[in-house]
Short mmCIF file of C-alpha atoms in Angstrom, two decimals:
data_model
loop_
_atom_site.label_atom_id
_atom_site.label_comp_id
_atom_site.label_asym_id
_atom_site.label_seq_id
_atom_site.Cartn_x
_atom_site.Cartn_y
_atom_site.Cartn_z
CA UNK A 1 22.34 22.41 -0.75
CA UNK A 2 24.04 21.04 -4.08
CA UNK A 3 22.69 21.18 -7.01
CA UNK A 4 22.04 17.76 -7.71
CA UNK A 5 19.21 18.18 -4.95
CA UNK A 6 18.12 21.55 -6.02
CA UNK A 7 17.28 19.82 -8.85
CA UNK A 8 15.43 17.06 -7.28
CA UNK A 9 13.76 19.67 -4.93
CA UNK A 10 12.52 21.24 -7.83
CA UNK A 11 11.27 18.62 -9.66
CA UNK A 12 9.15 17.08 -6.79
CA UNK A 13 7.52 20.85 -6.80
CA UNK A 14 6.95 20.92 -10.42
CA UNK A 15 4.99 17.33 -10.18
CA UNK A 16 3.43 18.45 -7.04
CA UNK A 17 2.03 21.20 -8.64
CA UNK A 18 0.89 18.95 -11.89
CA UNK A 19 -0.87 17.24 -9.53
CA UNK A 20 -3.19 19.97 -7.65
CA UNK A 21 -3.81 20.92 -11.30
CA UNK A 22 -5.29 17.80 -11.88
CA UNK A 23 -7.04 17.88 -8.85
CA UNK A 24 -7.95 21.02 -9.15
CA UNK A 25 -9.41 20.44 -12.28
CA UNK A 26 -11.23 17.50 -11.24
CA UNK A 27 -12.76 19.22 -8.51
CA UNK A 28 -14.19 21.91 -10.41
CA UNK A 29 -15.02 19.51 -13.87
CA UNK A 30 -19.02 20.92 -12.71
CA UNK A 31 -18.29 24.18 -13.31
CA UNK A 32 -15.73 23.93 -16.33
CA UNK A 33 -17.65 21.39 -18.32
CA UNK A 34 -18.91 23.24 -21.52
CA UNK A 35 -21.84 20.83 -22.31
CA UNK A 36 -24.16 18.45 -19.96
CA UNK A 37 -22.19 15.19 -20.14
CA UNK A 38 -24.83 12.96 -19.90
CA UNK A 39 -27.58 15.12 -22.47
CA UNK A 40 -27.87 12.89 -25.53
CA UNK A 41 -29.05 13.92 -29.19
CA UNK A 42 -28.88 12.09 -32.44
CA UNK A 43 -28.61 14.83 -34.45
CA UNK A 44 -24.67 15.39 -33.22
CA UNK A 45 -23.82 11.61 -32.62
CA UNK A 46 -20.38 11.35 -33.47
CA UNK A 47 -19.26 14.37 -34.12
CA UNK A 48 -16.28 15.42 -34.92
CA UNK A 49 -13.98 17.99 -32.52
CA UNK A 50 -15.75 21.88 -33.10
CA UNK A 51 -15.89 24.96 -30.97
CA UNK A 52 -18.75 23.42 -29.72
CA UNK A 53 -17.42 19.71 -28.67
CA UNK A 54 -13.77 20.46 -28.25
CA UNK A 55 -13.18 16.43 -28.11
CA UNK A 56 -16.40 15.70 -30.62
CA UNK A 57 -18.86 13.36 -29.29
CA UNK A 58 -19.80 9.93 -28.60
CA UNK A 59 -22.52 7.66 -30.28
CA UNK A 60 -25.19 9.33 -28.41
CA UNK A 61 -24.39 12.43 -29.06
CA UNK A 62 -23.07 13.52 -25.72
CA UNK A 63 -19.93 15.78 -25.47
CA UNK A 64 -16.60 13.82 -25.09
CA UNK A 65 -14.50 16.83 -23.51
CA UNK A 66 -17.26 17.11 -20.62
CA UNK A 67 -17.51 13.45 -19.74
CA UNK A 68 -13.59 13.50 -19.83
CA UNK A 69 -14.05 16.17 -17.18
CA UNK A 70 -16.15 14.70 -15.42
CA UNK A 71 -14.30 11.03 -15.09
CA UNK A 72 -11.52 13.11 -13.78
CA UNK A 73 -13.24 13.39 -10.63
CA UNK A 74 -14.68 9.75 -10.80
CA UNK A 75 -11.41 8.53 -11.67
CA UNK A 76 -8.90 10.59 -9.65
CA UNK A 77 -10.70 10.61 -6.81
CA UNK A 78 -11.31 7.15 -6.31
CA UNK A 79 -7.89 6.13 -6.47
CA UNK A 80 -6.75 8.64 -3.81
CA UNK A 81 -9.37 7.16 -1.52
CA UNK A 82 -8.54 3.61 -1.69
CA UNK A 83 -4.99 4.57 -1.30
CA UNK A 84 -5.13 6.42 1.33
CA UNK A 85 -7.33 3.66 3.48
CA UNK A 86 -4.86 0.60 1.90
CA UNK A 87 -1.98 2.76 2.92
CA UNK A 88 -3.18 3.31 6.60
CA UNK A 89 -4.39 -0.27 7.02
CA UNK A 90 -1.63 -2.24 5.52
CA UNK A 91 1.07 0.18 7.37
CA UNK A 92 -0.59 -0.54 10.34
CA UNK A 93 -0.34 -4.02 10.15
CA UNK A 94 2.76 -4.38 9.26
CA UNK A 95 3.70 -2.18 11.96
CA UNK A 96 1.84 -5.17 13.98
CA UNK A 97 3.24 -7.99 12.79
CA UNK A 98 6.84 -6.53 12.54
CA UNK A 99 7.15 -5.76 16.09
CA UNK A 100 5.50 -8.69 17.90
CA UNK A 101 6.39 -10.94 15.37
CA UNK A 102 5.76 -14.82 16.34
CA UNK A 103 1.80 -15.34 15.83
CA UNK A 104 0.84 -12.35 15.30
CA UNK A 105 3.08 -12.00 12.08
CA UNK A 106 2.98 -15.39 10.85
CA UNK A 107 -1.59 -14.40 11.02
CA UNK A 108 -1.28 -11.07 9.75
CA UNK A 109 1.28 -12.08 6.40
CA UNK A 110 0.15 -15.17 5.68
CA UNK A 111 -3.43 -13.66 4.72
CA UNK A 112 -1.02 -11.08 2.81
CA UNK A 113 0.53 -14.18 1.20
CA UNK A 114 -3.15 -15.50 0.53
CA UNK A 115 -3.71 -11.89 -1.81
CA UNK A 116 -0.40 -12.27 -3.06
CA UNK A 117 -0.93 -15.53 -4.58
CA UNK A 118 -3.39 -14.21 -7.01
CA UNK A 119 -2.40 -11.79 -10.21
CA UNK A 120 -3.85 -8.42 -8.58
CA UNK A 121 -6.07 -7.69 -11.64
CA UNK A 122 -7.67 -11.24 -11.98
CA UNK A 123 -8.33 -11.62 -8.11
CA UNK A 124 -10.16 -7.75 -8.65
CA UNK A 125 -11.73 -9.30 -11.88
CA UNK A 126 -13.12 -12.68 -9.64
CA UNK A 127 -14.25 -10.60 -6.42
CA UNK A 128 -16.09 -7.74 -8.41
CA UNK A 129 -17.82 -10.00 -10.55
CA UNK A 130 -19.11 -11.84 -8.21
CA UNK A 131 -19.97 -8.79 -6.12
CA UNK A 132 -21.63 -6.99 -9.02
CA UNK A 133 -20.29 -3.75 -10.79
CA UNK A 134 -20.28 -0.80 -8.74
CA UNK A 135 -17.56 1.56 -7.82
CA UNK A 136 -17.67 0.72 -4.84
CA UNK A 137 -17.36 -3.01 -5.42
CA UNK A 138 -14.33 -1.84 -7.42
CA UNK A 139 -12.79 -0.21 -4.89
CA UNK A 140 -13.21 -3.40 -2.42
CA UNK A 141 -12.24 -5.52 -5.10
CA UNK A 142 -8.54 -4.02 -5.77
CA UNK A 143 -8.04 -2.75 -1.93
CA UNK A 144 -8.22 -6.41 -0.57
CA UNK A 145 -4.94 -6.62 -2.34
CA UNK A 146 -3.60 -2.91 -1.89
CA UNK A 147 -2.71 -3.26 1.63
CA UNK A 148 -0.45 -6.15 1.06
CA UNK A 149 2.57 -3.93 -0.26
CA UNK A 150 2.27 -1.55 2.67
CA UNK A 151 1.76 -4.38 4.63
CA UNK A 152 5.53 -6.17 3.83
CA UNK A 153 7.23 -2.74 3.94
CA UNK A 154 5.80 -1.63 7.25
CA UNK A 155 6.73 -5.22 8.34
CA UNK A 156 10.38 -4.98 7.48
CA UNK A 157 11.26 -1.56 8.04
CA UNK A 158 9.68 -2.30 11.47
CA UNK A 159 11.70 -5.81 11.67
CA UNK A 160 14.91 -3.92 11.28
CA UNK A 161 14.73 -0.71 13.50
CA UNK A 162 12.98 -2.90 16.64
CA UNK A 163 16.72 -3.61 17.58
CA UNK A 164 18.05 0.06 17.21
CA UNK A 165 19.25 1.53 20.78
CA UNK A 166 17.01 4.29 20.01
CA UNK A 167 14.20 1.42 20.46
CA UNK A 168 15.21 -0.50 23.46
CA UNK A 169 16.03 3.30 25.13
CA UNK A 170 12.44 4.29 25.07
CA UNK A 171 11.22 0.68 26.28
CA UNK A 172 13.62 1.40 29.39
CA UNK A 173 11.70 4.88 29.68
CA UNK A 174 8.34 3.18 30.27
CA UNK A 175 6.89 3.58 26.99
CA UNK A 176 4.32 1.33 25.99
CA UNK A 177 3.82 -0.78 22.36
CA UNK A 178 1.68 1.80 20.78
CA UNK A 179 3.62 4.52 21.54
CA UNK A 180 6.94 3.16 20.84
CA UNK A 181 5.04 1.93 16.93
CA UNK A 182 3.56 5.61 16.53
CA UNK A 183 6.35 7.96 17.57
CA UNK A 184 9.64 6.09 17.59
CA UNK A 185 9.28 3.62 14.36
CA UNK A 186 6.48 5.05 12.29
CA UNK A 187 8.42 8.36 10.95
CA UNK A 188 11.58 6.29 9.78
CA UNK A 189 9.69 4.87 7.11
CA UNK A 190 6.40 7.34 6.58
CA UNK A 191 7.97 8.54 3.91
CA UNK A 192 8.62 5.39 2.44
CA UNK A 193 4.94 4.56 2.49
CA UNK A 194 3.85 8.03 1.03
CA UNK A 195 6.18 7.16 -1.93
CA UNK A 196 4.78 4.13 -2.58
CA UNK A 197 1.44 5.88 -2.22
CA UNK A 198 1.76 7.99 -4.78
CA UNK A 199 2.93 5.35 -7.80
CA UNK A 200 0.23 3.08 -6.53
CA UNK A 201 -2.22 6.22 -7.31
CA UNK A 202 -1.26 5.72 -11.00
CA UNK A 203 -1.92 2.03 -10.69
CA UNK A 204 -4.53 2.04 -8.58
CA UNK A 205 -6.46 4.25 -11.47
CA UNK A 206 -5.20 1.80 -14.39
CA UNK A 207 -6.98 -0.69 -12.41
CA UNK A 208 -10.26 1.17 -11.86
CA UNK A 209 -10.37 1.49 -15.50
CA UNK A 210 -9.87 -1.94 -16.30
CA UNK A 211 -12.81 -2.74 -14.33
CA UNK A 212 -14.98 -0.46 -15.34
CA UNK A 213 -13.68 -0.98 -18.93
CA UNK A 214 -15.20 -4.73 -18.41
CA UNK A 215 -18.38 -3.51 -17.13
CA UNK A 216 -17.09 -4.29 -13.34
CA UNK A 217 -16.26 -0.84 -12.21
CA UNK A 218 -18.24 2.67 -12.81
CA UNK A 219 -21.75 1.77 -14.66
CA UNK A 220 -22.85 3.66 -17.56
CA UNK A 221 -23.79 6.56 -18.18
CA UNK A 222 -21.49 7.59 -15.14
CA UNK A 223 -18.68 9.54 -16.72
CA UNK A 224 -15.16 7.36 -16.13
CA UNK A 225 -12.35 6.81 -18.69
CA UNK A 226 -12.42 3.13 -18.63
CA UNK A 227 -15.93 2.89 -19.23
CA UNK A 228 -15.88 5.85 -21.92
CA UNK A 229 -13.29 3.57 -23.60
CA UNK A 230 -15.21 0.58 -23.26
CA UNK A 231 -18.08 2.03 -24.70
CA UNK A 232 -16.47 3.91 -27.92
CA UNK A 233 -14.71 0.88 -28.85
CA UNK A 234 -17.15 -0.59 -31.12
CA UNK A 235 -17.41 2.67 -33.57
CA UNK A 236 -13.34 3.34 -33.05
CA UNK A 237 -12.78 4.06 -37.05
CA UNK A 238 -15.96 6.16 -37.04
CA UNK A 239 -15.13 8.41 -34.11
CA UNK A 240 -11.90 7.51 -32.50
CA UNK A 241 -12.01 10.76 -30.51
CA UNK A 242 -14.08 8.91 -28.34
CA UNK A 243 -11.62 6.23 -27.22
CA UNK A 244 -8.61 8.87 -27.90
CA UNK A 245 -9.91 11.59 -25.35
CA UNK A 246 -10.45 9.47 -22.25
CA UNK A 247 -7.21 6.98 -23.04
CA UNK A 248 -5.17 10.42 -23.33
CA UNK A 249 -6.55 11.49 -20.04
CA UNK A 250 -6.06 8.28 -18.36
CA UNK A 251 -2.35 8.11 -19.25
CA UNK A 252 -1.45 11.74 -18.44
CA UNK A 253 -3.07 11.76 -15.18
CA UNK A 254 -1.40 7.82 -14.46
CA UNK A 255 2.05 8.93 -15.48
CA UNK A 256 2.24 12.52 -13.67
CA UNK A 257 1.47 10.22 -10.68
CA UNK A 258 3.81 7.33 -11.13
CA UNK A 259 6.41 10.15 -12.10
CA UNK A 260 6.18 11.94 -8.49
CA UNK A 261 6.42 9.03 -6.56
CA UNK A 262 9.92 8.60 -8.71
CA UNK A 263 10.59 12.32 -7.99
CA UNK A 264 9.85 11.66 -4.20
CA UNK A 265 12.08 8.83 -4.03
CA UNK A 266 14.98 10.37 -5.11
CA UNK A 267 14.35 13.53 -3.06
CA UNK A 268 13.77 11.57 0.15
CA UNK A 269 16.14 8.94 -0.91
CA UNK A 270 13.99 6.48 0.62
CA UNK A 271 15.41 3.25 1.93
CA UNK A 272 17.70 4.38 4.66
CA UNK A 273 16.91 5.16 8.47
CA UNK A 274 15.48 8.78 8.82
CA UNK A 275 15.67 8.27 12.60
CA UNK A 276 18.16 11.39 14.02
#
């Protein structure tokens, strides 16, 4: 192995291991938080960073460093999810479509083209404000455009391996559609989609907490760094801890994210046939 992909090797194991710290974290926020996050009192409304608030507090008093905690597990967690499910649905189609092609792809991305006609934030903006502001709302809100980039790599990955000999051989053999999408297509460009994946984690949680940052995501007092933001806006000069903490946390967790899925790529070198 050269060096050049030592050093790749070991960079996708340093991020990898960022990232189950985050997660870690976020899983146990419960048991690490210092303070209730959602107990408020006047007498310590904003206050600055002590031994006692490591982060200060907001206007109500409550303790900044445990809400941050806490919207770890809001905030990571939700991402991952919708991720996971755009991945698997918008692979899957454009498995579909890539294969059969003729109706069935000219359906399948011309609804993608329908999502892709809107700016992704301001189609997430219309659809969860009409739907009301709930996480969940959120999540349907920015996954009815997610699957649309898995969707038109599946599709052409798909579009140009359908014609490899290694395709038409196991046609010959007697396999059938599904079997020649899961197990002779799918893992020349799996890894392709789990790269994508993991940048669209980053962006996927940017856009959580824009919603929630316009009252369309995570409703207060639920701990989530868009909404923490949103609501310490208004006293910024007086305790700018309060926006600071969460905003920190948000960019961190979005650029550890955004910087494995670079790490990944160059590892995997993703783009060419893995097929051997």
């Amino acid at each position: 192995m050269s060096n050049s992909r030592k050093q790749k090797k070991r960079n996708v194991y340093i991020l990898l291991a960022l990232v189950l710290v985050l997660t870690g974290i976020s899983l146990a926020a419960p048991y690490l938080i210092p303070n209730d996050p959602y107990e408020t009192n006047a007498l310590f409304a904003k206050a600055a960073p002590s031994a006692q608030f490591p982060f200060g507090t907001d206007k109500l008093g409550r303790c900044v460093f445990s809400r941050v905690l806490m919207g770890a597990k809001t905030s990571i967690f939700s991402a991952l999810i919708l991720v996971v499910i755009t991945m698997v649905v918008g692979t899957a189609l454009g498995t579909i479509a890539g294969y059969y092609g003729g109706i069935v792809d000219g359906v399948i991305m011309r609804i993608a083209d329908i999502f892709l006609s809107f700016p992704q934030m301001v189609f997430a903006i219309a659809v969860a404000g009409v739907m009301g502001g709930t996480m969940i709302n959120a999540m349907i809100a920015l996954g009815l455009t997610g699957w649309t980039l898995f969707a038109r790599l599946a599709r052409g990955r798909v579009m140009a391996l359908k014609e490899e000999e290694f395709v038409q051989a196991a046609k010959l053999t007697g396999n059938n559609s599904a079997r020649i999408m899961r197990v002779y297509l799918l893992p020349n460009y799996i890894g392709e989609m789990v790269v994508n994946a993991s940048i669209q984690i980053g962006t996927t949680m940017l856009g959580f907490a824009g919603l929630s940052f316009l009252g369309l995501g995570v409703q207060v007092p639920q701990a989530e760094w868009g909404s923490m933001i949103s609501e310490a806006r208004g006293y910024l000069q007086l305790a700018p801890w309060a926006v600071i903490a969460p905003g920190i946390a948000l960019f961190i967790t979005v650029s550890v994210f955004n910087l494995l899925g670079d790490a990944l790529s160059e590892y995997f070198e993703v783009g060419g046939n893995v097929h051997e």
